[in-house]
Every structure is written in C-alpha cells, then in structure tokens.
C-alpha cells in the first residue's frame, strides 16, 4: 500500500507532538513535517505533494478555516 503524505499544523507544541505520534503509528501515513505557523505550512504545501493536512482551528495569523480555503486554492 502506498503511504499518504501528511503535514501537521498547530501552534501548540504539545498538541502538535501528540498528533504527530498518532500519525506516525499509522502504517499508511508518512508525516512529512510539522508546522507551528500556518503561513509556513501554506508555502510548503505549494511545493510538496501532500495528501492529508491535520490542522488546529484556532491559531494566530491564519485560523484553520482560512487555512483550508487557502490550501484549497493552492492545491487545485
């Protein structure tokens, strides 16, 4: 089975680490990287093939819903 590439975006380090631990335990997921800053994540996703994004909803600079809209526009 081909692995799905994923990224994790959360401004809280503990939450980011917990999600990363769970994702790494799933055999078909490949965690490419994690981000504290959603803007950095957007720039990364524009250049990398990403299948799944795990994101917090409440973050500074760009909330999770704004991030999803921006990701949708950049992944089309």
Short mmCIF file of N, CA and C in Angstrom, two decimals:
data_model
loop_
_atom_site.label_atom_id
_atom_site.label_comp_id
_atom_site.label_asym_id
_atom_site.label_seq_id
_atom_site.Cartn_x
_atom_site.Cartn_y
_atom_site.Cartn_z
N UNK A 1 0.83 -1.17 0.00
CA UNK A 1 0.00 0.00 0.00
C UNK A 1 0.88 1.25 0.00
N UNK A 2 0.55 2.20 -0.85
CA UNK A 2 1.29 3.45 -0.91
C UNK A 2 0.93 4.33 0.28
N UNK A 3 1.94 4.95 0.85
CA UNK A 3 1.71 5.81 2.02
C UNK A 3 1.16 7.17 1.58
N UNK A 4 0.31 7.73 2.44
CA UNK A 4 -0.24 9.06 2.22
C UNK A 4 0.64 10.08 2.94
N UNK A 5 1.08 11.09 2.22
CA UNK A 5 1.89 12.14 2.82
C UNK A 5 1.02 13.10 3.59
N UNK A 6 1.43 13.43 4.81
CA UNK A 6 0.65 14.36 5.62
C UNK A 6 1.54 15.39 6.29
N UNK A 7 0.93 16.51 6.65
CA UNK A 7 1.59 17.54 7.45
C UNK A 7 0.69 17.85 8.64
N UNK A 8 1.30 18.35 9.70
CA UNK A 8 0.57 18.68 10.93
C UNK A 8 0.84 20.15 11.24
N UNK A 9 -0.26 20.89 11.49
CA UNK A 9 -0.14 22.32 11.75
C UNK A 9 -0.87 22.64 13.05
N UNK A 10 -0.12 23.12 14.02
CA UNK A 10 -0.71 23.51 15.31
C UNK A 10 0.25 24.45 16.01
N UNK A 11 -0.27 25.52 16.57
CA UNK A 11 0.59 26.49 17.25
C UNK A 11 0.99 26.03 18.65
N UNK A 12 0.36 24.98 19.15
CA UNK A 12 0.68 24.46 20.48
C UNK A 12 1.59 23.23 20.35
N UNK A 13 2.81 23.31 20.87
CA UNK A 13 3.78 22.21 20.71
C UNK A 13 3.29 20.86 21.21
N UNK A 14 2.63 20.83 22.35
CA UNK A 14 2.16 19.54 22.90
C UNK A 14 1.13 18.90 21.98
N UNK A 15 0.18 19.68 21.51
CA UNK A 15 -0.84 19.15 20.60
C UNK A 15 -0.20 18.66 19.31
N UNK A 16 0.75 19.42 18.80
CA UNK A 16 1.45 19.03 17.57
C UNK A 16 2.18 17.70 17.77
N UNK A 17 2.84 17.55 18.91
CA UNK A 17 3.57 16.31 19.20
C UNK A 17 2.64 15.12 19.34
N UNK A 18 1.49 15.32 19.98
CA UNK A 18 0.53 14.22 20.16
C UNK A 18 -0.01 13.76 18.82
N UNK A 19 -0.42 14.70 17.97
CA UNK A 19 -0.94 14.33 16.65
C UNK A 19 0.15 13.64 15.84
N UNK A 20 1.36 14.14 15.92
CA UNK A 20 2.47 13.51 15.19
C UNK A 20 2.70 12.08 15.66
N UNK A 21 2.66 11.85 16.95
CA UNK A 21 2.84 10.49 17.48
C UNK A 21 1.78 9.53 16.97
N UNK A 22 0.53 9.98 16.99
CA UNK A 22 -0.55 9.13 16.49
C UNK A 22 -0.40 8.87 14.99
N UNK A 23 -0.08 9.91 14.24
CA UNK A 23 0.05 9.76 12.79
C UNK A 23 1.20 8.81 12.43
N UNK A 24 2.30 8.91 13.16
CA UNK A 24 3.44 8.03 12.88
C UNK A 24 3.15 6.58 13.22
N UNK A 25 2.17 6.34 14.06
CA UNK A 25 1.79 4.97 14.42
C UNK A 25 0.88 4.33 13.37
N UNK A 26 0.38 5.13 12.45
CA UNK A 26 -0.50 4.61 11.39
C UNK A 26 0.38 4.18 10.22
N UNK A 27 0.34 2.90 9.86
CA UNK A 27 1.27 2.38 8.85
C UNK A 27 1.17 3.03 7.47
N UNK A 28 0.01 3.54 7.10
CA UNK A 28 -0.14 4.09 5.76
C UNK A 28 0.05 5.61 5.71
N UNK A 29 0.48 6.23 6.82
CA UNK A 29 0.74 7.67 6.83
C UNK A 29 2.23 7.94 6.88
N UNK A 30 2.65 8.92 6.12
CA UNK A 30 4.03 9.39 6.12
C UNK A 30 3.99 10.86 6.55
N UNK A 31 4.47 11.15 7.76
CA UNK A 31 4.49 12.53 8.25
C UNK A 31 5.68 13.24 7.61
N UNK A 32 5.39 14.18 6.72
CA UNK A 32 6.47 14.91 6.06
C UNK A 32 7.13 15.89 7.02
N UNK A 33 6.32 16.64 7.74
CA UNK A 33 6.84 17.61 8.70
C UNK A 33 5.70 18.18 9.53
N UNK A 34 6.05 18.99 10.51
CA UNK A 34 5.05 19.69 11.33
C UNK A 34 5.34 21.18 11.26
N UNK A 35 4.30 21.97 11.51
CA UNK A 35 4.43 23.42 11.48
C UNK A 35 3.74 24.05 12.67
N UNK A 36 4.37 25.08 13.20
CA UNK A 36 3.75 25.92 14.21
C UNK A 36 2.99 27.06 13.53
N UNK A 37 3.52 27.52 12.41
CA UNK A 37 2.98 28.67 11.69
C UNK A 37 2.23 28.22 10.44
N UNK A 38 0.93 28.52 10.34
CA UNK A 38 0.16 28.09 9.17
C UNK A 38 0.63 28.72 7.86
N UNK A 39 1.22 29.90 7.93
CA UNK A 39 1.72 30.54 6.71
C UNK A 39 2.91 29.74 6.15
N UNK A 40 3.78 29.27 7.03
CA UNK A 40 4.89 28.41 6.59
C UNK A 40 4.36 27.13 5.96
N UNK A 41 3.30 26.59 6.54
CA UNK A 41 2.70 25.36 6.01
C UNK A 41 2.16 25.59 4.60
N UNK A 42 1.51 26.73 4.38
CA UNK A 42 0.99 27.05 3.04
C UNK A 42 2.10 27.07 2.01
N UNK A 43 3.21 27.70 2.35
CA UNK A 43 4.34 27.77 1.42
C UNK A 43 4.89 26.39 1.12
N UNK A 44 4.95 25.53 2.13
CA UNK A 44 5.45 24.17 1.96
C UNK A 44 4.53 23.36 1.04
N UNK A 45 3.23 23.44 1.29
CA UNK A 45 2.26 22.63 0.55
C UNK A 45 2.22 23.02 -0.93
N UNK A 46 2.55 24.26 -1.24
CA UNK A 46 2.57 24.69 -2.64
C UNK A 46 3.63 23.95 -3.44
N UNK A 47 4.69 23.48 -2.76
CA UNK A 47 5.82 22.84 -3.45
C UNK A 47 5.94 21.34 -3.21
N UNK A 48 5.13 20.78 -2.33
CA UNK A 48 5.25 19.37 -1.96
C UNK A 48 3.92 18.64 -2.18
N UNK A 49 3.98 17.39 -2.60
CA UNK A 49 2.74 16.61 -2.70
C UNK A 49 2.25 16.20 -1.31
N UNK A 50 1.12 16.74 -0.89
CA UNK A 50 0.55 16.44 0.42
C UNK A 50 -0.86 15.90 0.21
N UNK A 51 -1.15 14.77 0.85
CA UNK A 51 -2.47 14.14 0.74
C UNK A 51 -3.41 14.52 1.87
N UNK A 52 -2.86 14.69 3.08
CA UNK A 52 -3.68 14.95 4.26
C UNK A 52 -3.03 16.07 5.08
N UNK A 53 -3.89 16.98 5.57
CA UNK A 53 -3.43 18.05 6.46
C UNK A 53 -4.19 17.93 7.77
N UNK A 54 -3.45 17.79 8.87
CA UNK A 54 -4.03 17.82 10.21
C UNK A 54 -3.77 19.22 10.75
N UNK A 55 -4.83 19.96 11.05
CA UNK A 55 -4.65 21.35 11.46
C UNK A 55 -5.52 21.72 12.65
N UNK A 56 -4.95 22.56 13.49
CA UNK A 56 -5.69 23.20 14.56
C UNK A 56 -6.66 24.20 13.92
N UNK A 57 -7.72 24.55 14.62
CA UNK A 57 -8.67 25.54 14.11
C UNK A 57 -8.30 26.95 14.58
N UNK A 58 -7.97 27.10 15.85
CA UNK A 58 -7.65 28.42 16.40
C UNK A 58 -6.14 28.61 16.47
N UNK A 59 -5.64 29.46 15.55
CA UNK A 59 -4.21 29.77 15.50
C UNK A 59 -4.05 31.25 15.18
N UNK A 60 -2.94 31.86 15.62
CA UNK A 60 -2.69 33.25 15.24
C UNK A 60 -2.33 33.34 13.76
N UNK A 61 -2.42 34.50 13.21
CA UNK A 61 -2.11 34.83 11.81
C UNK A 61 -3.18 34.32 10.86
N UNK A 62 -3.50 33.04 10.94
CA UNK A 62 -4.42 32.40 9.99
C UNK A 62 -5.12 31.29 10.73
N UNK A 63 -6.45 31.36 10.84
CA UNK A 63 -7.12 30.28 11.57
C UNK A 63 -7.29 29.07 10.66
N UNK A 64 -7.72 27.97 11.22
CA UNK A 64 -7.82 26.72 10.47
C UNK A 64 -8.75 26.78 9.27
N UNK A 65 -9.85 27.52 9.39
CA UNK A 65 -10.79 27.64 8.27
C UNK A 65 -10.19 28.46 7.14
N UNK A 66 -9.50 29.53 7.48
CA UNK A 66 -8.82 30.33 6.45
C UNK A 66 -7.72 29.50 5.79
N UNK A 67 -7.06 28.69 6.58
CA UNK A 67 -6.02 27.82 6.05
C UNK A 67 -6.59 26.83 5.04
N UNK A 68 -7.72 26.23 5.37
CA UNK A 68 -8.36 25.27 4.46
C UNK A 68 -8.73 25.95 3.14
N UNK A 69 -9.28 27.15 3.23
CA UNK A 69 -9.62 27.89 2.00
C UNK A 69 -8.37 28.14 1.16
N UNK A 70 -7.31 28.60 1.80
CA UNK A 70 -6.07 28.89 1.09
C UNK A 70 -5.44 27.62 0.52
N UNK A 71 -5.48 26.53 1.27
CA UNK A 71 -4.96 25.26 0.77
C UNK A 71 -5.76 24.78 -0.43
N UNK A 72 -7.07 24.91 -0.35
CA UNK A 72 -7.92 24.51 -1.47
C UNK A 72 -7.56 25.25 -2.74
N UNK A 73 -7.29 26.53 -2.61
CA UNK A 73 -6.92 27.33 -3.77
C UNK A 73 -5.54 26.96 -4.30
N UNK A 74 -4.62 26.61 -3.42
CA UNK A 74 -3.26 26.30 -3.87
C UNK A 74 -3.11 24.87 -4.37
N UNK A 75 -4.04 23.99 -4.00
CA UNK A 75 -3.91 22.58 -4.39
C UNK A 75 -4.71 22.24 -5.64
N UNK A 76 -5.43 23.20 -6.18
CA UNK A 76 -6.26 22.94 -7.37
C UNK A 76 -5.40 22.99 -8.60
#
